Short mmCIF file of C-alpha atoms in Angstrom, two decimals:
data_model
loop_
_atom_site.label_atom_id
_atom_site.label_comp_id
_atom_site.label_asym_id
_atom_site.label_seq_id
_atom_site.Cartn_x
_atom_site.Cartn_y
_atom_site.Cartn_z
CA MET L 1 22.04 -21.24 0.70
CA ASP L 2 24.04 -17.39 1.48
CA THR L 3 23.82 -15.95 4.96
CA ILE L 4 23.02 -12.25 4.16
CA PHE L 5 23.88 -9.24 6.23
CA ALA L 6 22.84 -5.46 6.17
CA LEU L 7 22.32 -2.57 7.97
CA ALA L 8 18.90 -3.02 9.00
CA SER L 9 18.58 0.48 10.87
CA ALA L 10 18.95 4.15 8.12
CA GLN L 11 21.92 4.80 7.14
CA GLY L 12 23.74 7.88 8.79
CA LYS L 13 24.70 9.16 12.13
CA ALA L 14 22.55 7.68 14.82
CA GLY L 15 22.64 6.66 18.88
CA VAL L 16 22.58 2.61 17.75
CA ALA L 17 22.76 1.24 14.77
CA VAL L 18 21.28 -2.14 14.34
CA ILE L 19 23.07 -4.97 11.81
CA ARG L 20 21.22 -8.37 10.90
CA LEU L 21 22.10 -11.57 9.54
CA SER L 22 20.49 -13.84 8.79
CA GLY L 23 21.28 -17.72 7.20
CA SER L 24 22.98 -21.36 8.28
CA HIS L 25 26.24 -18.83 9.76
CA ALA L 26 24.49 -15.95 10.96
CA HIS L 27 25.01 -16.96 14.78
CA SER L 28 28.75 -18.16 13.97
CA ALA L 29 29.61 -15.14 12.91
CA ALA L 30 28.39 -13.13 15.68
CA ALA L 31 29.80 -15.43 17.95
CA SER L 32 33.66 -14.83 15.70
CA LEU L 33 32.93 -11.37 16.53
CA THR L 34 32.32 -11.29 19.78
CA GLY L 35 35.24 -14.12 20.95
CA SER L 36 32.80 -15.90 22.75
CA PRO L 37 29.92 -18.45 22.53
CA LEU L 38 26.12 -17.17 22.28
CA PRO L 39 22.86 -19.03 23.26
CA PHE L 40 20.52 -20.11 20.64
CA ARG L 41 18.19 -17.82 21.58
CA GLY L 42 18.95 -14.47 23.65
CA MET L 43 20.42 -11.37 24.26
CA ARG L 44 24.28 -10.45 25.57
CA VAL L 45 26.41 -7.43 25.79
CA ARG L 46 29.34 -8.00 24.23
CA SER L 47 32.75 -6.29 22.49
CA LEU L 48 33.27 -6.84 18.96
CA TYR L 49 36.42 -7.79 17.54
CA ALA L 50 38.07 -7.83 14.57
CA THR L 51 40.28 -10.74 13.33
CA ASP L 52 43.55 -9.16 14.68
CA GLY L 53 41.79 -8.92 17.79
CA ALA L 54 41.26 -5.01 17.37
CA ARG L 55 38.57 -4.29 19.44
CA LEU L 56 35.55 -2.80 17.08
CA ASP L 57 32.90 -1.51 19.51
CA ASP L 58 30.43 -2.44 22.17
CA GLY L 59 26.70 -3.31 21.66
CA LEU L 60 24.31 -6.18 22.02
CA VAL L 61 23.88 -9.19 20.03
CA LEU L 62 20.43 -10.46 19.93
CA THR L 63 20.46 -14.05 18.20
CA PHE L 64 16.86 -16.11 17.17
CA GLN L 65 17.11 -19.62 16.73
CA ALA L 66 14.74 -21.34 13.22
CA PRO L 67 12.08 -20.80 12.68
CA ALA L 68 10.71 -18.87 15.40
CA SER L 69 12.74 -15.63 13.17
CA PHE L 70 11.81 -13.20 10.98
CA THR L 71 13.00 -15.26 7.94
CA GLY L 72 12.52 -18.70 9.76
CA GLU L 73 16.45 -18.85 9.67
CA GLU L 74 18.70 -18.73 11.73
CA VAL L 75 18.94 -14.41 13.02
CA ALA L 76 21.18 -12.68 14.64
CA GLU L 77 21.40 -9.31 14.68
CA LEU L 78 24.49 -7.19 16.34
CA GLN L 79 23.17 -3.27 17.83
CA ILE L 80 25.93 -1.09 18.05
CA HIS L 81 26.85 2.65 18.57
CA GLY L 82 25.36 4.49 15.48
CA SER L 83 28.75 5.76 14.36
CA THR L 84 29.26 5.50 10.26
CA ALA L 85 32.99 4.04 11.43
CA SER L 86 31.89 2.22 13.64
CA VAL L 87 29.05 0.29 11.17
CA ASN L 88 31.56 0.37 8.37
CA ALA L 89 34.39 -1.30 10.50
CA VAL L 90 32.09 -4.07 11.83
CA MET L 91 30.54 -4.32 8.02
CA ARG L 92 34.52 -5.12 6.61
CA CYS L 93 34.55 -8.21 9.04
CA LEU L 94 31.35 -9.53 7.92
CA SER L 95 32.12 -9.34 4.78
CA ASP L 96 35.54 -10.83 4.75
CA MET L 97 34.23 -14.23 6.41
CA ASP L 98 33.41 -16.89 4.47
CA GLY L 99 29.56 -17.83 3.53
CA LEU L 100 28.28 -14.37 4.29
CA ARG L 101 27.55 -11.50 1.32
CA LEU L 102 25.72 -8.21 1.64
CA ALA L 103 21.43 -8.62 1.36
CA GLU L 104 20.04 -8.00 -1.81
CA PRO L 105 16.91 -5.01 -1.87
CA GLY L 106 14.33 -6.72 0.70
CA GLU L 107 16.11 -10.10 0.52
CA PHE L 108 14.90 -11.11 4.61
CA THR L 109 11.75 -10.18 3.55
CA ARG L 110 11.62 -12.73 0.58
CA ARG L 111 13.40 -15.28 2.77
CA ALA L 112 10.26 -14.61 5.47
CA LEU L 113 8.03 -15.12 2.60
CA GLU L 114 10.10 -18.10 0.73
CA ASN L 115 10.02 -19.70 4.14
CA GLY L 116 6.54 -19.30 5.09
CA LYS L 117 6.40 -16.38 7.77
CA MET L 118 4.55 -13.93 5.84
CA ASP L 119 1.90 -14.47 2.79
CA LEU L 120 1.57 -11.66 -0.48
CA THR L 121 -0.54 -9.75 0.95
CA GLN L 122 1.23 -9.26 4.14
CA VAL L 123 5.30 -8.43 2.32
CA GLU L 124 2.80 -5.82 0.58
CA GLY L 125 1.83 -4.08 3.90
CA LEU L 126 4.99 -4.13 5.09
CA ALA L 127 6.17 -2.12 2.31
CA ASP L 128 3.26 0.14 2.66
CA LEU L 129 4.03 0.17 6.33
CA ILE L 130 8.04 1.27 6.34
CA ASP L 131 6.54 3.74 3.12
CA ALA L 132 3.57 5.34 5.59
CA GLU L 133 3.48 8.73 6.40
CA THR L 134 -0.15 9.45 7.68
CA GLU L 135 -2.02 7.85 10.45
CA ALA L 136 -4.69 6.24 7.79
CA GLN L 137 -1.57 4.98 5.86
CA ARG L 138 -0.24 3.08 9.28
CA LYS L 139 -3.27 1.94 9.87
CA GLN L 140 -4.09 0.39 6.83
CA ALA L 141 -0.64 -1.02 6.70
CA GLN L 142 -0.61 -3.15 10.02
CA THR L 143 -4.37 -4.25 8.97
CA ILE L 144 -2.54 -6.01 5.92
CA LEU L 145 0.32 -6.52 7.64
CA ALA L 146 -1.55 -8.75 10.36
CA GLY L 147 -2.68 -10.99 7.99
CA ASP L 148 -6.23 -10.15 7.46
CA LEU L 149 -6.37 -10.29 4.10
CA GLY L 150 -4.59 -13.31 4.39
CA VAL L 151 -7.43 -15.39 6.35
CA LEU L 152 -10.43 -13.77 4.61
CA ALA L 153 -8.27 -15.51 1.50
CA GLU L 154 -8.12 -18.38 3.09
CA ARG L 155 -11.56 -18.71 4.49
CA TRP L 156 -12.73 -17.80 1.34
CA ARG L 157 -10.62 -20.87 -0.22
CA ARG L 158 -11.50 -23.07 2.41
CA ASP L 159 -15.48 -22.29 1.69
CA LEU L 160 -14.72 -23.19 -2.41
CA ILE L 161 -12.87 -26.42 -1.85
CA ARG L 162 -15.77 -27.82 0.59
CA ALA L 163 -17.74 -26.29 -2.38
CA ALA L 164 -15.69 -28.36 -5.32
CA SER L 165 -15.96 -31.36 -2.83
CA LEU L 166 -19.45 -31.83 -2.83
CA LEU L 167 -19.82 -31.13 -6.45
CA GLU L 168 -16.94 -33.98 -6.53
CA ALA L 169 -18.73 -36.72 -4.83
CA VAL L 170 -21.58 -35.74 -6.90
CA ILE L 171 -19.18 -37.06 -9.87
CA ASP L 172 -17.53 -39.75 -8.24
CA PHE L 173 -20.75 -41.84 -7.06
CA ALA L 174 -22.65 -40.96 -10.02
CA ASP L 175 -23.71 -44.59 -10.63
CA GLU L 176 -24.87 -44.87 -7.46
CA ASP L 177 -28.18 -43.00 -5.22
CA VAL L 178 -26.67 -40.07 -3.48
CA PRO L 179 -29.42 -39.26 -0.69
CA THR L 180 -28.54 -35.72 -0.52
CA ASP L 181 -29.05 -32.56 -3.57
CA VAL L 182 -26.12 -31.06 -2.67
CA THR L 183 -27.17 -27.52 -4.37
CA PRO L 184 -28.45 -25.82 -2.52
CA GLU L 185 -25.20 -25.85 0.01
CA VAL L 186 -23.16 -25.20 -2.63
CA LYS L 187 -25.05 -22.41 -3.98
CA SER L 188 -25.06 -20.66 -0.25
CA LEU L 189 -21.81 -21.27 -0.18
CA VAL L 190 -20.42 -19.63 -3.69
CA THR L 191 -23.09 -17.07 -3.26
CA ASP L 192 -21.60 -15.56 0.45
CA VAL L 193 -17.65 -15.50 -0.84
CA MET L 194 -19.27 -14.09 -4.49
CA ALA L 195 -20.94 -11.12 -1.86
CA ASP L 196 -17.65 -11.08 0.05
CA LEU L 197 -15.26 -10.45 -3.31
CA GLN L 198 -17.27 -8.21 -4.36
CA ARG L 199 -17.01 -6.00 -1.66
CA GLU L 200 -14.19 -6.20 -1.24
CA ALA L 201 -13.22 -5.76 -5.04
CA ASP L 202 -14.88 -2.26 -4.62
CA GLY L 203 -13.07 -0.81 -1.81
CA VAL L 204 -9.72 -0.81 -3.43
CA GLN L 205 -10.49 2.27 -5.41
CA ILE L 206 -10.59 3.72 -1.97
CA ALA L 207 -7.89 1.92 0.12
CA GLU L 208 -5.64 2.60 -3.10
CA ARG L 209 -6.18 6.34 -2.59
CA ILE L 210 -5.22 6.23 1.61
CA ARG L 211 -2.14 4.63 0.35
CA THR L 212 -1.19 6.66 -2.92
CA GLY L 213 -2.32 9.97 -1.50
CA PHE L 214 -6.16 12.16 -2.87
CA GLU L 215 -5.87 14.83 -5.18
CA VAL L 216 -7.58 17.86 -4.22
CA ALA L 217 -7.49 20.55 -7.65
CA ILE L 218 -7.55 24.08 -6.51
CA VAL L 219 -9.75 25.16 -9.45
CA GLY L 220 -10.75 29.16 -10.68
CA LEU L 221 -10.03 32.05 -12.69
CA PRO L 222 -7.13 34.29 -13.25
CA ASN L 223 -6.58 36.02 -10.47
CA ALA L 224 -8.78 34.04 -7.74
CA GLY L 225 -6.23 33.50 -4.88
CA LYS L 226 -5.24 29.78 -5.62
CA SER L 227 -1.92 30.36 -5.47
CA THR L 228 -2.01 32.09 -1.94
CA LEU L 229 -4.10 29.91 -1.13
CA LEU L 230 -2.15 26.91 -1.27
CA ASN L 231 0.55 28.56 0.58
CA ALA L 232 -1.46 29.24 3.30
CA LEU L 233 -2.02 25.65 3.26
CA ALA L 234 1.54 24.38 2.96
CA GLY L 235 2.66 27.09 5.42
CA ARG L 236 5.31 28.16 2.56
CA GLU L 237 5.86 29.97 -0.39
CA ALA L 238 5.10 26.76 -2.34
CA ALA L 239 3.39 28.46 -5.45
CA ILE L 240 4.60 31.67 -7.09
CA THR L 241 1.38 34.96 -6.09
CA SER L 242 1.38 37.82 -8.93
CA GLU L 243 -0.42 40.36 -9.10
CA TYR L 244 -0.80 39.60 -13.10
CA ALA L 245 -3.24 36.60 -14.31
CA GLY L 246 -1.90 33.93 -16.39
CA THR L 247 1.45 34.07 -14.00
CA THR L 248 0.87 30.20 -12.61
CA ARG L 249 0.92 27.62 -16.15
CA ASP L 250 1.60 25.08 -14.78
CA VAL L 251 0.29 22.12 -12.21
CA ILE L 252 2.02 23.01 -8.39
CA GLU L 253 1.73 19.75 -6.69
CA VAL L 254 1.83 19.84 -2.25
CA ARG L 255 1.69 17.02 -0.91
CA MET L 256 0.09 17.33 2.69
CA ASP L 257 -1.44 15.31 5.96
CA LEU L 258 -5.25 16.30 6.11
CA ALA L 259 -6.75 14.32 8.96
CA GLY L 260 -4.51 11.57 9.22
CA LEU L 261 -4.84 11.31 5.40
CA PRO L 262 -2.27 11.79 2.44
CA VAL L 263 -3.52 14.91 0.66
CA THR L 264 -1.83 16.62 -2.80
CA LEU L 265 -3.27 19.53 -3.23
CA LEU L 266 -2.64 20.64 -6.89
CA ASP L 267 -2.56 24.84 -7.32
CA THR L 268 -3.95 24.78 -11.52
CA ALA L 269 -3.53 27.43 -13.90
CA GLY L 270 -7.00 29.92 -14.39
CA LEU L 271 -9.78 28.60 -16.40
CA ARG L 272 -10.34 31.25 -19.45
CA GLU L 273 -9.85 31.68 -22.80
CA THR L 274 -6.37 32.60 -24.32
CA GLU L 275 -4.55 33.18 -27.67
CA ASP L 276 -1.05 32.59 -24.91
CA HIS L 277 0.07 29.53 -26.69
CA VAL L 278 2.02 28.60 -22.85
CA GLU L 279 -0.91 29.71 -20.85
CA SER L 280 -3.19 27.20 -23.47
CA LEU L 281 -1.01 24.62 -22.51
CA GLY L 282 -0.83 25.29 -19.32
CA ILE L 283 -4.83 25.74 -19.05
CA GLU L 284 -6.12 22.26 -20.66
CA LEU L 285 -3.03 20.23 -18.50
CA ALA L 286 -5.24 21.99 -15.57
CA ARG L 287 -8.64 21.30 -16.48
CA LYS L 288 -7.18 17.57 -17.14
CA ARG L 289 -5.67 16.95 -13.53
CA ALA L 290 -9.03 18.44 -12.38
CA ASP L 291 -11.27 16.41 -14.01
CA SER L 292 -8.84 13.07 -12.48
CA ALA L 293 -8.77 14.78 -9.26
CA ASP L 294 -10.24 12.69 -6.11
CA LEU L 295 -12.05 16.29 -4.92
CA ARG L 296 -12.13 20.02 -6.31
CA VAL L 297 -12.24 23.40 -5.23
CA PHE L 298 -13.56 26.28 -6.53
CA LEU L 299 -13.03 29.30 -5.87
CA THR L 300 -15.43 31.26 -7.63
CA ASP L 301 -18.78 33.32 -7.38
CA ASP L 302 -20.21 31.56 -10.08
CA PRO L 303 -18.96 27.56 -10.91
CA LYS L 304 -20.50 29.10 -15.16
CA ASP L 305 -17.38 31.38 -15.38
CA LEU L 306 -15.23 28.26 -15.59
CA GLY L 307 -16.55 26.27 -17.98
CA VAL L 308 -16.52 23.22 -15.68
CA GLN L 309 -19.22 21.25 -13.94
CA ILE L 310 -19.31 20.69 -9.91
CA MET L 311 -19.98 17.40 -9.15
CA ASN L 312 -21.64 15.67 -5.81
CA GLY L 313 -18.96 16.35 -3.71
CA ASP L 314 -16.80 19.09 -4.38
CA ILE L 315 -16.69 22.39 -2.77
CA GLN L 316 -18.00 26.26 -3.78
CA VAL L 317 -16.31 29.06 -2.02
CA LEU L 318 -15.49 32.94 -2.42
CA PRO L 319 -12.51 33.59 -3.42
CA LYS L 320 -10.92 36.60 -1.14
CA SER L 321 -12.53 37.16 1.62
CA ASP L 322 -10.60 40.02 1.79
CA LEU L 323 -11.88 42.52 -0.15
CA ARG L 324 -15.53 41.10 0.42
CA ASP L 325 -18.10 42.81 3.23
CA PRO L 326 -17.84 40.30 6.09
CA SER L 327 -20.91 39.20 5.61
CA GLU L 328 -20.43 37.26 2.73
CA GLY L 329 -18.09 34.61 4.24
CA GLY L 330 -15.70 33.37 1.52
CA ILE L 331 -11.83 32.08 2.00
CA SER L 332 -8.85 34.84 2.08
CA GLY L 333 -5.06 32.79 1.97
CA LYS L 334 -4.00 36.07 1.89
CA THR L 335 -5.69 36.98 5.71
CA GLY L 336 -6.57 33.29 6.57
CA GLN L 337 -10.06 33.84 6.59
CA GLY L 338 -11.89 30.90 6.00
CA ILE L 339 -9.33 27.64 6.10
CA ASP L 340 -9.76 26.24 8.51
CA GLN L 341 -13.35 25.88 8.00
CA LEU L 342 -12.13 24.55 3.95
CA ILE L 343 -9.08 22.49 5.98
CA SER L 344 -12.52 20.66 7.58
CA GLN L 345 -14.88 20.64 4.59
CA ILE L 346 -11.83 18.50 3.01
CA SER L 347 -10.49 16.57 5.30
CA ASP L 348 -15.02 15.89 6.12
CA VAL L 349 -15.39 14.79 3.12
CA LEU L 350 -12.38 12.11 1.98
CA SER L 351 -13.48 11.00 5.38
CA ASN L 352 -16.58 9.89 4.59
CA ARG L 353 -15.42 8.48 2.11
CA THR L 354 -12.24 6.04 3.18
CA THR L 355 -15.54 4.63 5.14
CA SER L 356 -15.99 2.38 1.87
CA SER L 357 -11.93 1.13 1.96
CA GLY L 358 -11.66 -3.10 2.31
CA ILE L 359 -9.05 -4.92 3.61
CA ALA L 360 -7.72 -5.02 0.21
CA THR L 361 -5.43 -2.71 -1.45
CA ARG L 362 -4.17 -2.77 -4.81
CA GLU L 363 -4.91 -3.50 -8.31
CA ARG L 364 -3.62 -6.73 -8.14
CA HIS L 365 -6.07 -7.62 -5.26
CA ARG L 366 -8.85 -5.55 -7.45
CA VAL L 367 -7.95 -7.94 -10.51
CA ALA L 368 -7.45 -11.81 -8.70
CA LEU L 369 -10.77 -10.84 -6.60
CA ILE L 370 -12.83 -9.72 -9.60
CA LYS L 371 -11.33 -13.26 -11.22
CA SER L 372 -12.08 -15.11 -9.03
CA ARG L 373 -15.89 -13.48 -8.65
CA GLU L 374 -16.33 -14.23 -12.43
CA SER L 375 -15.09 -17.90 -12.29
CA LEU L 376 -17.73 -18.08 -9.67
CA SER L 377 -20.31 -16.66 -11.42
CA SER L 378 -19.69 -19.10 -13.94
CA ALA L 379 -20.22 -22.21 -11.74
CA MET L 380 -23.79 -20.93 -10.38
CA ALA L 381 -24.33 -20.36 -14.18
CA VAL L 382 -23.76 -24.15 -14.86
CA LEU L 383 -25.09 -25.14 -11.35
CA GLU L 384 -28.55 -24.32 -12.74
CA SER L 385 -28.06 -27.29 -15.69
CA GLY L 386 -28.13 -29.87 -13.00
CA PRO L 387 -26.02 -32.35 -11.80
CA ASP L 388 -24.63 -33.46 -15.76
CA LEU L 389 -22.63 -30.17 -15.78
CA TYR L 390 -20.87 -30.18 -12.12
CA ASP L 391 -17.62 -31.23 -13.28
CA ILE L 392 -18.04 -28.27 -15.44
CA ALA L 393 -18.43 -26.31 -12.38
CA ALA L 394 -16.26 -27.66 -10.42
CA GLU L 395 -13.83 -26.94 -12.84
CA GLU L 396 -15.21 -23.59 -12.20
CA LEU L 397 -14.72 -23.61 -8.72
CA ARG L 398 -11.40 -24.54 -8.83
CA THR L 399 -10.39 -21.44 -11.01
CA ALA L 400 -11.75 -19.27 -8.35
CA ILE L 401 -9.83 -20.50 -5.81
CA ARG L 402 -6.79 -20.41 -7.98
CA ALA L 403 -7.11 -16.62 -8.44
CA LEU L 404 -7.80 -16.81 -4.89
CA GLU L 405 -3.49 -18.43 -4.58
CA THR L 406 -2.55 -15.46 -6.42
CA LEU L 407 -3.73 -13.18 -4.38
CA VAL L 408 -1.85 -14.21 -1.55
CA GLY L 409 1.39 -15.41 -3.36
CA ARG L 410 0.67 -18.83 -3.66
CA ILE L 411 1.17 -19.30 -7.03
CA GLY L 412 1.74 -17.42 -10.12
CA VAL L 413 3.52 -14.84 -8.86
CA GLU L 414 7.32 -14.90 -10.09
CA ASP L 415 7.25 -12.16 -11.65
CA LEU L 416 5.97 -9.75 -9.31
CA LEU L 417 8.61 -10.79 -6.87
CA ASP L 418 11.43 -8.90 -8.33
CA GLU L 419 9.40 -5.51 -8.96
CA ILE L 420 7.47 -5.96 -4.70
CA PHE L 421 11.45 -6.88 -3.51
CA SER L 422 12.84 -3.56 -5.23
CA SER L 423 11.31 -1.27 -3.31
CA PHE L 424 12.47 -2.35 0.20
CA CYS L 425 15.38 -1.13 1.69
CA LEU L 426 18.66 -3.73 2.06
CA GLY L 427 18.35 -4.53 5.66
CA LYS L 428 14.92 -5.68 4.92
#
């Protein structure tokens, strides 16, 4: 297998740049650059030289011996000065060496997966950690990267293997007297796993929202102050404001961090009856986005005026409090009145919803969990028919086990790998 290399730190000028190598020639390539032997595992301060003896840079060289490395292979890291010229010079020297090539996106992590250093859920957790923008996303990604979902899946798999082995023991000794009825233990094991699978599957939707972001739609009549409120929340002029009704035609999106949660605020067109074709398209889009949003903030005195039903968890506030009697309360994007209270309300509602999230975070996870649970449900139904059908029940258990193995990437996920690793940078 080729030895690969890539810049593992960000492109551009920096104090330090990290160039990573992995493969059987990683140590020898690093030693060739330094002109001196390197330990199998350790760190040394060395000068780096081109093949003609020209000095390239000074840096810290770290070496890791297989299998105790990120990829499970020989790994070397060159920490050099982060100038574009220095990085390019070292990368040119590496590309000229026999047996070395530039890594493909995510290839280091893919090798870690193939060498058993990570399971597929951990790979996804690493991708999420790299993309994390908020504290909630960081914590969720760290949980997945730590292997918690893989540990759960392995425990479920072990319990189901135990259940299947009990049934198969009865099948193998069908002509003999088996002193123990295995059905109660099998049912207990399967029931516990089914409950865990359902709980995790139910929490995927919220967990996925933490990963991708919640949508909060601001809804109201034309000129209710929606765009002004959005600008106040965003801290910038994200939307055009005007005294003329119907200014907002499209949905304006602003991504924010609220209490550590990723939130996209949506400024929608004012809801009203209109004969303006373009405005009517904007209103129809506004209704669709409001319907699909995780939370809606209604700027209105009476929701009935909007023709939209307020759902449990939605927030209603009185618009343009700067034009009202102070005793009425309300909110104003113009003066800032009520802004802090609204942010607190939105944060509280969304934070309360996250309490139901599980460890599984993706639709792929949910599908695997549901498939496994459906097979277990079938096995439980067959068990009621007695030992004569234990072979069918055992096969259903094996099907459930295979679904869990797809969850962690042991089988049947080759078609997913290219898509997953395409989102990684070259040095990861």
